[in-house]
XYZ file of C-alpha atoms in Angstrom:
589
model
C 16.730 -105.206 -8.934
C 14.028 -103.680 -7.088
C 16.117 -103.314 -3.862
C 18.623 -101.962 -5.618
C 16.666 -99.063 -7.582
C 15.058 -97.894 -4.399
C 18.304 -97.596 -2.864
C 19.750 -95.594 -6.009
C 16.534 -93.190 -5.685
C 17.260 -92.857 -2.151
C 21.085 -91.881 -2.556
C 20.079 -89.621 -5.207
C 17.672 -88.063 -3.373
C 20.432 -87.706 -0.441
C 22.767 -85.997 -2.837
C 20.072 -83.564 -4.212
C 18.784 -82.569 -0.267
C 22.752 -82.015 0.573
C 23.528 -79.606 -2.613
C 20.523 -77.807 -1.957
C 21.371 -77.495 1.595
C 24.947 -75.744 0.384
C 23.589 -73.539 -1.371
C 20.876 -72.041 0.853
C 21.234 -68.495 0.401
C 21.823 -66.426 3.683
C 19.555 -62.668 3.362
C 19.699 -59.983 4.872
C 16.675 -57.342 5.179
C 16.473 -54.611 4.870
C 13.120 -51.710 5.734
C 12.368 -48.697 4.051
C 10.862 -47.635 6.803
C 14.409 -47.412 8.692
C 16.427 -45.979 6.175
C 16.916 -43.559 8.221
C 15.797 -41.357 5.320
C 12.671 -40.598 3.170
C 12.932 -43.311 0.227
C 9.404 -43.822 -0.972
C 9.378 -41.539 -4.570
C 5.576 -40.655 -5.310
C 4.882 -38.759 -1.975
C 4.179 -35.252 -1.887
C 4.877 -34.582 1.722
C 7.276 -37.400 2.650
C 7.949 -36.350 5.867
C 4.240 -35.434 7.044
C 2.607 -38.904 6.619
C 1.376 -40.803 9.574
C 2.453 -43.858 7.865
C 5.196 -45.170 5.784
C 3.236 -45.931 2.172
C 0.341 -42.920 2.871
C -0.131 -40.274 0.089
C -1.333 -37.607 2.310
C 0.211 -35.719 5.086
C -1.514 -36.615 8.495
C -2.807 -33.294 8.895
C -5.337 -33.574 5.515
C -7.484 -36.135 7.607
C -9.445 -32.961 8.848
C -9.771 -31.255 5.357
C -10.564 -34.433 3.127
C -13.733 -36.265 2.586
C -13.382 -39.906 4.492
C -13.703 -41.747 1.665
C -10.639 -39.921 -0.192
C -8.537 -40.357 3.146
C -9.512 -44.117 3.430
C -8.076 -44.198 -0.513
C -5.227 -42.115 0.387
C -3.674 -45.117 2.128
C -3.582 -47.272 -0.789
C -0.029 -47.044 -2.590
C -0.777 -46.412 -5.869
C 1.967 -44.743 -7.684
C 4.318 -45.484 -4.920
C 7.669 -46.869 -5.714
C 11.192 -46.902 -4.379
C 14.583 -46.595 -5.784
C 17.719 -49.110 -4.763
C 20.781 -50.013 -5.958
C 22.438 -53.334 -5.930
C 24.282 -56.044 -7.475
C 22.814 -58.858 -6.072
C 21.284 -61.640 -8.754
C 18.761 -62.403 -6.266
C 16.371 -60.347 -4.649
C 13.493 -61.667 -2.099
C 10.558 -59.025 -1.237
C 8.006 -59.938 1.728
C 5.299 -57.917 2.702
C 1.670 -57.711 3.999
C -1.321 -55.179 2.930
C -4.478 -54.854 5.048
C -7.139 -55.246 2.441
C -8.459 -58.084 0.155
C -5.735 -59.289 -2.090
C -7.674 -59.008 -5.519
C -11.110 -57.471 -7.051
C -13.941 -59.360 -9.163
C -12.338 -57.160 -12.184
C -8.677 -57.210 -11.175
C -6.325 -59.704 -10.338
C -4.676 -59.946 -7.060
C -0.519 -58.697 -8.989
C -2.513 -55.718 -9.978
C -4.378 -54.976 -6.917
C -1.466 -56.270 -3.972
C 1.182 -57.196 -5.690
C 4.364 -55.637 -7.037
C 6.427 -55.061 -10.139
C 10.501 -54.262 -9.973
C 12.001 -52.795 -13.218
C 16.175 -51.616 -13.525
C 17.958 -49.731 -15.695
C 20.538 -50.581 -17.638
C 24.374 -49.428 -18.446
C 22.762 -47.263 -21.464
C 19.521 -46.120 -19.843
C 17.674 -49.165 -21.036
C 14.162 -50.438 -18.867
C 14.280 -53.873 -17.965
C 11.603 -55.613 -15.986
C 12.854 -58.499 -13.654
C 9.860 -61.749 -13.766
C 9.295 -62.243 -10.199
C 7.755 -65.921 -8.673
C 5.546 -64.955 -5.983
C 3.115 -66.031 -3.190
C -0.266 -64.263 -2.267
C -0.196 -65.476 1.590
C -0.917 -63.502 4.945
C 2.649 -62.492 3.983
C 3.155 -61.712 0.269
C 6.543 -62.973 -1.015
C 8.051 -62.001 -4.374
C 11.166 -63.817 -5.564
C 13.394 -62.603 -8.059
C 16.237 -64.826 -9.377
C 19.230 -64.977 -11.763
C 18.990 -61.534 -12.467
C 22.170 -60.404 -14.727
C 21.203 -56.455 -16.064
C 24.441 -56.334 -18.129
C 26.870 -58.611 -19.215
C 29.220 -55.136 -20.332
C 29.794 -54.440 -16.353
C 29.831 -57.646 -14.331
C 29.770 -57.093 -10.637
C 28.027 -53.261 -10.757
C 25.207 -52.254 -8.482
C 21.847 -50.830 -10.801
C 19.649 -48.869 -10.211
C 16.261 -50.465 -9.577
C 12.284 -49.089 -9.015
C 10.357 -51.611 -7.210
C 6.618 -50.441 -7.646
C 4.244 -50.661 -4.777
C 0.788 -52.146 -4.846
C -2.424 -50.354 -6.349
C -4.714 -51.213 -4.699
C -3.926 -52.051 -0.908
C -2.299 -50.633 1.776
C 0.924 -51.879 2.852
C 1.085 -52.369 6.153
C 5.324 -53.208 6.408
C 7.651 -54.267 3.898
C 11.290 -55.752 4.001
C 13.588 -56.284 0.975
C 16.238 -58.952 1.301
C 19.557 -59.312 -0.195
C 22.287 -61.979 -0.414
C 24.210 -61.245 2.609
C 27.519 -60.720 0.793
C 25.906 -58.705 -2.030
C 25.726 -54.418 -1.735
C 21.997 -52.369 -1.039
C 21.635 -48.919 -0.897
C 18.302 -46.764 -1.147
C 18.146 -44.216 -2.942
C 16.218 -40.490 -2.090
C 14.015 -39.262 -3.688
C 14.383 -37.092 -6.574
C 14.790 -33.378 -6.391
C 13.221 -32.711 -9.515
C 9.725 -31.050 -9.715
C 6.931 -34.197 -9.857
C 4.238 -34.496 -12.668
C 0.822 -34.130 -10.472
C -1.659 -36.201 -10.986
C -5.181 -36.123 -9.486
C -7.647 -38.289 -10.922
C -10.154 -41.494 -10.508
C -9.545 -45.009 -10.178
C -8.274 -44.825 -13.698
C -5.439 -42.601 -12.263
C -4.963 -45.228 -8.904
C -4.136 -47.992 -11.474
C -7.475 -49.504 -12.317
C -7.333 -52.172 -14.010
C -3.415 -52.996 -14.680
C -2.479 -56.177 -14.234
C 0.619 -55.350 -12.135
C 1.589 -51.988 -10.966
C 4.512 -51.333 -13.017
C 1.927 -51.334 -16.152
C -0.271 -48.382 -14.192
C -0.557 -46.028 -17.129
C 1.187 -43.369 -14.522
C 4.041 -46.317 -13.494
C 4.870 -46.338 -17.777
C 4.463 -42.388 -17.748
C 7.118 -41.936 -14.576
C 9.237 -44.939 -16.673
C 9.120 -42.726 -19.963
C 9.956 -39.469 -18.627
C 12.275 -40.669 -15.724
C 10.770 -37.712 -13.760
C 8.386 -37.814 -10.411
C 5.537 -38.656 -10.405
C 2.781 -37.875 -7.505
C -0.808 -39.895 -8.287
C -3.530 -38.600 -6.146
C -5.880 -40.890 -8.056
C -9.079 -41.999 -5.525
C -11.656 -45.132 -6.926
C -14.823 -43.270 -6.742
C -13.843 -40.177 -5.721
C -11.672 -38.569 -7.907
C -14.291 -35.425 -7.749
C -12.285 -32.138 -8.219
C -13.349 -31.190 -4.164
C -11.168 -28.278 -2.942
C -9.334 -30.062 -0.086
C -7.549 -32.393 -2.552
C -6.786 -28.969 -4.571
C -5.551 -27.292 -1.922
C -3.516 -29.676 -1.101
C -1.751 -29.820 -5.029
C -1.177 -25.953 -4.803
C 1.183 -26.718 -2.032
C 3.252 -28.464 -4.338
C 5.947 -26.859 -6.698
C 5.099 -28.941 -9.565
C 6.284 -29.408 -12.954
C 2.759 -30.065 -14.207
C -0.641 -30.486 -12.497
C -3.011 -32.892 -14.141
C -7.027 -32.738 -13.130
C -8.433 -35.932 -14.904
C -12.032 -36.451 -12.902
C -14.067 -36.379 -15.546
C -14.955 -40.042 -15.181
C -16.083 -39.496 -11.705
C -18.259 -36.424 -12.804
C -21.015 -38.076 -14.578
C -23.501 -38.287 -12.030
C -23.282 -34.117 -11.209
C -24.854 -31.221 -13.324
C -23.410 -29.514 -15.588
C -23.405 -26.693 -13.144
C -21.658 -28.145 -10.679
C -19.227 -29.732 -12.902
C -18.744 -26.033 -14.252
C -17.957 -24.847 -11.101
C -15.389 -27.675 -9.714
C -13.180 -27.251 -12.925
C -12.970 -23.462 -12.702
C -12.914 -23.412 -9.225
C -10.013 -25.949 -9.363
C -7.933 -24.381 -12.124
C -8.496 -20.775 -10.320
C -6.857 -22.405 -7.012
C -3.906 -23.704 -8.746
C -3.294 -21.166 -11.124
C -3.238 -18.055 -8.817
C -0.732 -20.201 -6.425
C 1.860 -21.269 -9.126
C 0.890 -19.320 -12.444
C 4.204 -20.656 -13.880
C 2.642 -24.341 -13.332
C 0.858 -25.946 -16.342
C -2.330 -27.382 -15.848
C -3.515 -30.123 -18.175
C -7.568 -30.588 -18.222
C -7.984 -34.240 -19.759
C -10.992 -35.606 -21.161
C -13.305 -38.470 -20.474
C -11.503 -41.097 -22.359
C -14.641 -43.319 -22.719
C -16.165 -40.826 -24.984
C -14.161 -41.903 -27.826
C -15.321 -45.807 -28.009
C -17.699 -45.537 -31.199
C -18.438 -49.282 -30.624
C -19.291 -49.481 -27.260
C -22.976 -51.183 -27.233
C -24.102 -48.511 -23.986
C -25.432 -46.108 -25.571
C -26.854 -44.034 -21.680
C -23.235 -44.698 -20.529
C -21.894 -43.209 -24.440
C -24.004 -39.939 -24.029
C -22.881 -39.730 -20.052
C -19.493 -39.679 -21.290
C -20.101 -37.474 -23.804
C -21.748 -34.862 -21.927
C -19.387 -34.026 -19.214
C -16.474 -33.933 -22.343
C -18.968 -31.289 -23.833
C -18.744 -29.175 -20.560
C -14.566 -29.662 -20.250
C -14.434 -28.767 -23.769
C -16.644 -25.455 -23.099
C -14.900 -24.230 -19.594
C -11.534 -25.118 -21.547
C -12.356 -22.705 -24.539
C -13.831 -20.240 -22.114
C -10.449 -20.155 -20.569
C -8.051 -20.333 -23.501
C -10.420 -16.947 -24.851
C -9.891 -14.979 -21.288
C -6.310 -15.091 -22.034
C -5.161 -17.879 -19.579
C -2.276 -19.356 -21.297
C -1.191 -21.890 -19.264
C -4.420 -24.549 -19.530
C -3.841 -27.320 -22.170
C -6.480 -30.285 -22.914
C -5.475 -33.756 -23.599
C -8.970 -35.074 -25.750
C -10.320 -38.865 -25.592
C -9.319 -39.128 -29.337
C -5.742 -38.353 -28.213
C -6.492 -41.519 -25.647
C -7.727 -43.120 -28.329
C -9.733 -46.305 -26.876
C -11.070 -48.652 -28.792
C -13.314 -51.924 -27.774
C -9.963 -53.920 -27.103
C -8.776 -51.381 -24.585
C -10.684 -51.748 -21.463
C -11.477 -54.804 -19.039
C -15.283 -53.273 -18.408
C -15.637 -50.422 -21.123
C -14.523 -47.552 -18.800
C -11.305 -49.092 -16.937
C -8.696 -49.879 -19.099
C -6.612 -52.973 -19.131
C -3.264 -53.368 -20.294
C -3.617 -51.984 -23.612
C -5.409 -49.285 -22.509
C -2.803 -48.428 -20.316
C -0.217 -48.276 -22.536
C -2.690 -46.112 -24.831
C -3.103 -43.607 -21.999
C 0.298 -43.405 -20.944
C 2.075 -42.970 -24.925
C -0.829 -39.749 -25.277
C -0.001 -38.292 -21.571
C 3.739 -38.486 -22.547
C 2.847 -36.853 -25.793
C 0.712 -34.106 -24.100
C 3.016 -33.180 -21.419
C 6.345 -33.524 -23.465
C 5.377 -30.839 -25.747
C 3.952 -28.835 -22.942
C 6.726 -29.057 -20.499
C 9.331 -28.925 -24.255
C 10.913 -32.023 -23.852
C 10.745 -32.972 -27.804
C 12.100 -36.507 -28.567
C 13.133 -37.749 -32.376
C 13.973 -40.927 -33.871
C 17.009 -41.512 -33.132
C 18.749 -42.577 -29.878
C 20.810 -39.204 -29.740
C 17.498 -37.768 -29.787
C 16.042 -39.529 -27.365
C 17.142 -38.681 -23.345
C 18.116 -41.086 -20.984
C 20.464 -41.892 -17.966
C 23.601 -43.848 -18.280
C 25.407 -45.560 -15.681
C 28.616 -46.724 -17.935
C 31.095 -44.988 -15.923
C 32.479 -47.065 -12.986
C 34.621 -44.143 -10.851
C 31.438 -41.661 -9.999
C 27.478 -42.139 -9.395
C 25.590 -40.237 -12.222
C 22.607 -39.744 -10.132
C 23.909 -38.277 -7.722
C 26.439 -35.770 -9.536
C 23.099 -34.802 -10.804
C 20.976 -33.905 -7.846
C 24.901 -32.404 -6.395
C 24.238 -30.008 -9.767
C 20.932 -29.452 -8.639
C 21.824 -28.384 -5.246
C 24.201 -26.173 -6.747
C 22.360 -23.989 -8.883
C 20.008 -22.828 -6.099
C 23.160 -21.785 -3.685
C 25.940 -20.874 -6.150
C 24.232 -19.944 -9.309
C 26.509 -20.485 -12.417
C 27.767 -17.567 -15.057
C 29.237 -20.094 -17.332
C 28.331 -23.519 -17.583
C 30.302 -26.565 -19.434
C 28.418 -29.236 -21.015
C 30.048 -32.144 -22.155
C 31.878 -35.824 -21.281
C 34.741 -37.189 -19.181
C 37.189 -34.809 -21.099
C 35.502 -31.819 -19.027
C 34.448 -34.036 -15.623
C 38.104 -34.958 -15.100
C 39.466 -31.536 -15.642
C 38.682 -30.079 -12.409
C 36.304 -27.341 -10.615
C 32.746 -28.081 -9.082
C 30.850 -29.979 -8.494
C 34.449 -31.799 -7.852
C 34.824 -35.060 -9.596
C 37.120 -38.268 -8.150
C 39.393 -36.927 -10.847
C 41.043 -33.912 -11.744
C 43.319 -34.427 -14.669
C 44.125 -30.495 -15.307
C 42.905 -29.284 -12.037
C 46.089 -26.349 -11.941
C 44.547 -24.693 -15.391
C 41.099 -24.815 -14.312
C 42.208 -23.153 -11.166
C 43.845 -20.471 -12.948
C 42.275 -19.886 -16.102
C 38.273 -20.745 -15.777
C 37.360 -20.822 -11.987
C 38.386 -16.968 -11.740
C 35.818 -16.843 -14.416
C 32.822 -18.548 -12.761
C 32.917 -21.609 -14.597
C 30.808 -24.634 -13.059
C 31.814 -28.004 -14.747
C 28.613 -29.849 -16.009
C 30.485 -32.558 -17.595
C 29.365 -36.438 -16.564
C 32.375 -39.225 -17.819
C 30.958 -41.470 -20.667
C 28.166 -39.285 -21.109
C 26.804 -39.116 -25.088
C 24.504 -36.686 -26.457
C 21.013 -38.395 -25.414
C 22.722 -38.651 -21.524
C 23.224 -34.356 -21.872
C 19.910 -34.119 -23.314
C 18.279 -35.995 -20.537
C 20.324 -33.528 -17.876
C 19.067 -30.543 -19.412
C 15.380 -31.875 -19.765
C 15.831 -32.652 -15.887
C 16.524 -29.016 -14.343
C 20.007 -28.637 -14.599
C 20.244 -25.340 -16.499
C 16.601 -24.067 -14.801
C 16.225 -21.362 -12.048
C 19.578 -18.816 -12.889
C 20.833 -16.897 -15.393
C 23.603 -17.878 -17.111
C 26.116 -15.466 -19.464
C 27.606 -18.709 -21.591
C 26.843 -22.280 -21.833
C 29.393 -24.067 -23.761
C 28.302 -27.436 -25.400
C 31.149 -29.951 -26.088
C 29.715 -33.466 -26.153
C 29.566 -36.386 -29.039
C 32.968 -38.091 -28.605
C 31.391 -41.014 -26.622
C 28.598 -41.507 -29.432
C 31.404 -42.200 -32.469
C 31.393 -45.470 -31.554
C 27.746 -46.213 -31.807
C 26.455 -43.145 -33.982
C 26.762 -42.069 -37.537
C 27.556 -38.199 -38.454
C 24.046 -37.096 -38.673
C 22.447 -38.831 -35.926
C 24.850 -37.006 -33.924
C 24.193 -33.737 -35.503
C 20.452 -34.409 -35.069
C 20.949 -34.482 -31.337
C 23.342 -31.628 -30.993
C 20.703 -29.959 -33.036
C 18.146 -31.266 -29.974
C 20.307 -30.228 -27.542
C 21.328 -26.773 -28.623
C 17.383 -25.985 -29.130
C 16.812 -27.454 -25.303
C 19.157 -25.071 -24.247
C 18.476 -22.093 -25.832
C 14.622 -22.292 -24.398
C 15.830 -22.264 -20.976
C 18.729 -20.083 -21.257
C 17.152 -17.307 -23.659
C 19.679 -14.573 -21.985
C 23.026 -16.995 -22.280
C 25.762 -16.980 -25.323
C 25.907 -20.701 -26.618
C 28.983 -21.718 -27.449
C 28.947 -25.340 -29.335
C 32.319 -27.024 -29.971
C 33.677 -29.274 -32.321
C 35.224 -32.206 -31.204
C 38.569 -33.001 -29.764
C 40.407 -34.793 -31.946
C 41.195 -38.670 -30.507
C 43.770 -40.956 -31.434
C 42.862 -43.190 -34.784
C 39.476 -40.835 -35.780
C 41.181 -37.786 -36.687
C 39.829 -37.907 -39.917
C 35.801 -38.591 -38.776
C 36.905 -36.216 -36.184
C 37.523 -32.829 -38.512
C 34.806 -34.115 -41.041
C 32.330 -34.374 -38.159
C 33.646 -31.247 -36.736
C 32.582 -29.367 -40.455
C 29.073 -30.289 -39.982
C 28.596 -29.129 -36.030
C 30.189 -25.631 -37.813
C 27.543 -25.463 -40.027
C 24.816 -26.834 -37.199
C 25.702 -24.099 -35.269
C 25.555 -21.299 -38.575
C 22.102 -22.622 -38.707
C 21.054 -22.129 -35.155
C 22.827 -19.228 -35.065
C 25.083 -19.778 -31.762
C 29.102 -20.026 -31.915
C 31.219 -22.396 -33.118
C 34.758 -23.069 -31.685
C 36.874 -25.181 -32.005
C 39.980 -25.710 -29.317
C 40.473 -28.843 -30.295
C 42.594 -27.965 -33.254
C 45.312 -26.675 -30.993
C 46.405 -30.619 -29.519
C 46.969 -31.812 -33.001
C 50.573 -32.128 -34.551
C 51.743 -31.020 -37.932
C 51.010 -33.792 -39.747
C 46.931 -34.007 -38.616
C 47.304 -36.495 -35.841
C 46.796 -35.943 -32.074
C 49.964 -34.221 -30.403
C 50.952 -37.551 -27.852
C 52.681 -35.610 -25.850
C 49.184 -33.345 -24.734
C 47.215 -36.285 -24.337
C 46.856 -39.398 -21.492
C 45.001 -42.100 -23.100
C 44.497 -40.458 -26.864
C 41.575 -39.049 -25.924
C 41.611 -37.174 -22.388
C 44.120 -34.643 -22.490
C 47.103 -34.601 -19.995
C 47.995 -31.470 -17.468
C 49.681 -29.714 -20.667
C 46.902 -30.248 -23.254
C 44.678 -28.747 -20.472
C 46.516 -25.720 -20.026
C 46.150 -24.984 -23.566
C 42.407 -25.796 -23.877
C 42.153 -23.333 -20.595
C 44.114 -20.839 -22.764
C 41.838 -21.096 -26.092
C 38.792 -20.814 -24.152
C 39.306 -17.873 -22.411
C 39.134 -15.409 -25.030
C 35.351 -16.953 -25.846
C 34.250 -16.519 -22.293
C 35.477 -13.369 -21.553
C 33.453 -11.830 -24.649
């Protein structure tokens, strides 16, 4: 019996050794250094950098103080954007410093984290298994982002360590399985120039950084020039942000400030706020409190009235400011920060919690600074979408960016498929009633903003991101909310039309809005025209113009006209021509 069970446990292990064997996995890798094009998102000079994962451009070296250049190399806040459809993913990579800290652990400080989006704009974080080594290796398997679109490359953002600089990196992908990088955004970057609070100090993995959840929540750039120790306000660093166009500059130093005067702390932050303000005047600057002043049960009291003193000097240079007339200064307090004893790993750096606690009152701050409101509802709430299988959303978007600074747009359509697949630029792989845009609305100077399977939330998101910034438009026309029937009642839909007409009107004061009803669809016709009532009366209230073409493709009897239509939604060549025909008479007025 013995012989016989040692023979069993050697066939069996036999068998196991040859089905592992079949199934070894054959990678390739692939280096972001040889993309052939910048891919690392979080650099402010991409192309100037001596090395791949630097922050500064090589030529700062002179300028900065050593000990910020040294930091510079670290890559906090760096991350890079891929696509694939690969379930497995393998990451190796090696850093030059110590791989962990007496107060941090060794994900937070070298390691990495690797988030995707899903079909609906949803985060997702993917677990990795990994291996601190002389070469770090993170393993990420089984990885299924939607079960709604099997076989579709996503979008992911692997975020780079903290702490350490990496010295090379490779990403490796089932050999059968598609990679592509993705560039970097062309949308202006939230600026961020802090302490080691800023450079990710103490997260327990980079992705929870409070600027990696800050970049997550507003889907936007994000540069962190955050420096352990020497985040100190020192006019090479601000030089350096007034080169950038920015969507927001951020000074949060006052943590690094405590052992100065109150003189010289006077001087940095109007020295610093002066530099930045006569190069970009446009550019927000957001002064941001020690957040350690808030902790009423911290048992330190020296390091309590050290915090508290340098917020008493923000707080007076801020009000000085705000009562010369500079308009363009905003505060974020500690109180707004709101730490508490459970919040930080030391009493000054925060851990997770605190994190998430910074990040929810940045996006707060610079939301209502930068007017990207938010409500409660997912209409109301803007994100990307990646639903439609026969274009890439991303990049129709930075094609529409690119477009408005060469060919700047007098009328502008906002909406779904129904307007993507009609025709004009930027051209779509589609052009259902490309003969009636031709000849009714091109002549015109119509540009076609319409993204297939886009809902309200996905317009909202486009115009938060710079599509309808930097020209002067005569009309926008607004025709979205078909694709949001499905999963949307009447008045969430109406609450983000509501959203979206407001978002528009603040960046296109000068433009006529024109907000449609919907086109009618097979089986809905009914929801349809009562929906239709309430964006009439949505638009009495914000006072732009209803229309409603719509009306035109139904039959006598209330139902859609078959013969106008392809699919009982999109209209066919001849339902185009007479939308082309009904609009005209709006967009010539």
């Amino acid at each position: 019996m013995k012989r016989i069970s040692i023979f069993i446990l050697l066939f069996f292990c036999f068998f196991c050794t040859l089905s592992f064997s079949q199934t070894t996995i054959t990678y390739k890798w692939l280096d972001p250094a040889k993309a052939g094009f910048p891919v690392i998102e979080g650099q402010a000079w991409p192309t100037e950098t001596a090395a791949t994962y630097d922050r500064f451009p090589a030529r700062a070296q002179k300028e900065l103080n050593p000990n910020v250049w040294n930091t510079s190399h670290s890559s906090a806040g760096l991350y890079i954007k891929f696509k694939t459809d690969a379930a497995n993913l393998v990451i190796r990579y090696k850093v030059k410093g110590d791989l962990a800290m007496s107060h941090m652990p060794a994900t937070g400080v070298s390691g990495l984290d690797l988030y995707a989006l899903d079909p609906n704009g949803k985060w997702c974080m993917a677990p990795g298994s990994f291996s601190f080594k002389d070469t770090i290796t993170y393993r990420f398997s089984n990885i299924k982002v939607s079960a709604a679109f099997p076989g579709r490359s996503y979008e992911y953002r692997l975020f780079l360590p903290l702490y350490n600089s990496v010295s090379w990196l490779e990403i490796g992908v089932p050999a059968g399985n598609a990679f592509n990088f993705m560039p970097p955004s062309k949308e202006k970057p939230v600026l961020v120039y802090g302490t080691s609070i800023a450079q990710g100090a103490c997260a327990s993995r980079p992705g929870l950084a409070w600027t990696s959840i800050l970049q997550r929540a507003l889907d936007r750039p994000l540069v962190n020039l955050g420096f352990s120790g020497t985040g100190l306000l020192e006019k090479s660093v601000i030089d350096l942000m007034a080169e950038v166009d920015a969507k927001i500059y951020v000074l949060d130093c006052m943590p690094n400030l405590i052992s100065f005067s109150d003189k010289e702390i006077e001087k940095r932050l109007l020295a610093s706020v002066q530099i930045l303000n006569e190069k970009h005047p446009q550019i927000p600057i957001l002064l941001v409190e020690h957040s350690g002043g808030n902790v009423d049960d911290l048992l330190d009291t020296a390091r309590n009235a050290d915090y508290n003193r340098v917020n008493k000097v923000l707080d007076s240079i801020y009000s000085k400011l705000t009562t010369a007339g500079l308009k363009n200064v905003y505060l974020l307090t500690n109180k707004e920060i709101d730490l508490d004893i459970n919040s930080t790993v030391d009493g000054l750096h925060p851990n997770d919690i605190g994190m998430e606690k910074y990040a929810g009152a940045y996006e707060k701050a610079i939301r209502t600074i930068i007017n990207e409101p938010t409500g409660k509802y997912s209409t109301t709430q803007p994100v990307v979408q990646s639903r439609d299988g026969y274009y890439d959303w991303r990049n129709r978007h930075s094609e529409i960016l690119t477009l408005i600074k060469t060919d700047s747009p007098k009328i502008v359509f906002l909406g779904n498929s129904i307007l993507n697949y009609w025709g004009g630029l930027p051209k779509a792989p589609l052009a259902r009633g490309g003969d009636s845009w031709d000849k009714y609305l091109e002549p015109l100077g119509v540009k076609n903003f319409g993204f297939g399977w886009d809902q309200v939330e996905n317009v909202l998101w486009r115009i938060y991101h710079e599509e309808i910034d930097g020209f002067k438009a005569n009309k926008v026309m607004i025709m979205i909310g078909t694709n949001n029937l499905s999963v949307n009642n009447d008045q969430e839909i109406i609450e983000g039309l509501k959203l979206l007409v407001q978002a528009v009107k603040v960046r296109q004061p000068a433009a006529k809005i024109l907000l449609s009803g919907l086109l009618p669809r097979r089986a809905m016709e009914k929801r349809v025209k009562l929906l239709n009532k309430a964006i009439s009366e949505l638009a009495s209230q914000t006072q732009v113009r209803f229309i409603n073409p719509g009306k035109l493709l139904l039959n006598n009897t209330g139902h859609i006209d078959e013969s106008l239509f392809g699919d009982g939604l999109h209209p066919n060549g001849a339902g185009y021509q007479k939308l082309a025909i009904a609009l005209v008479p709006y967009l010539k007025k």
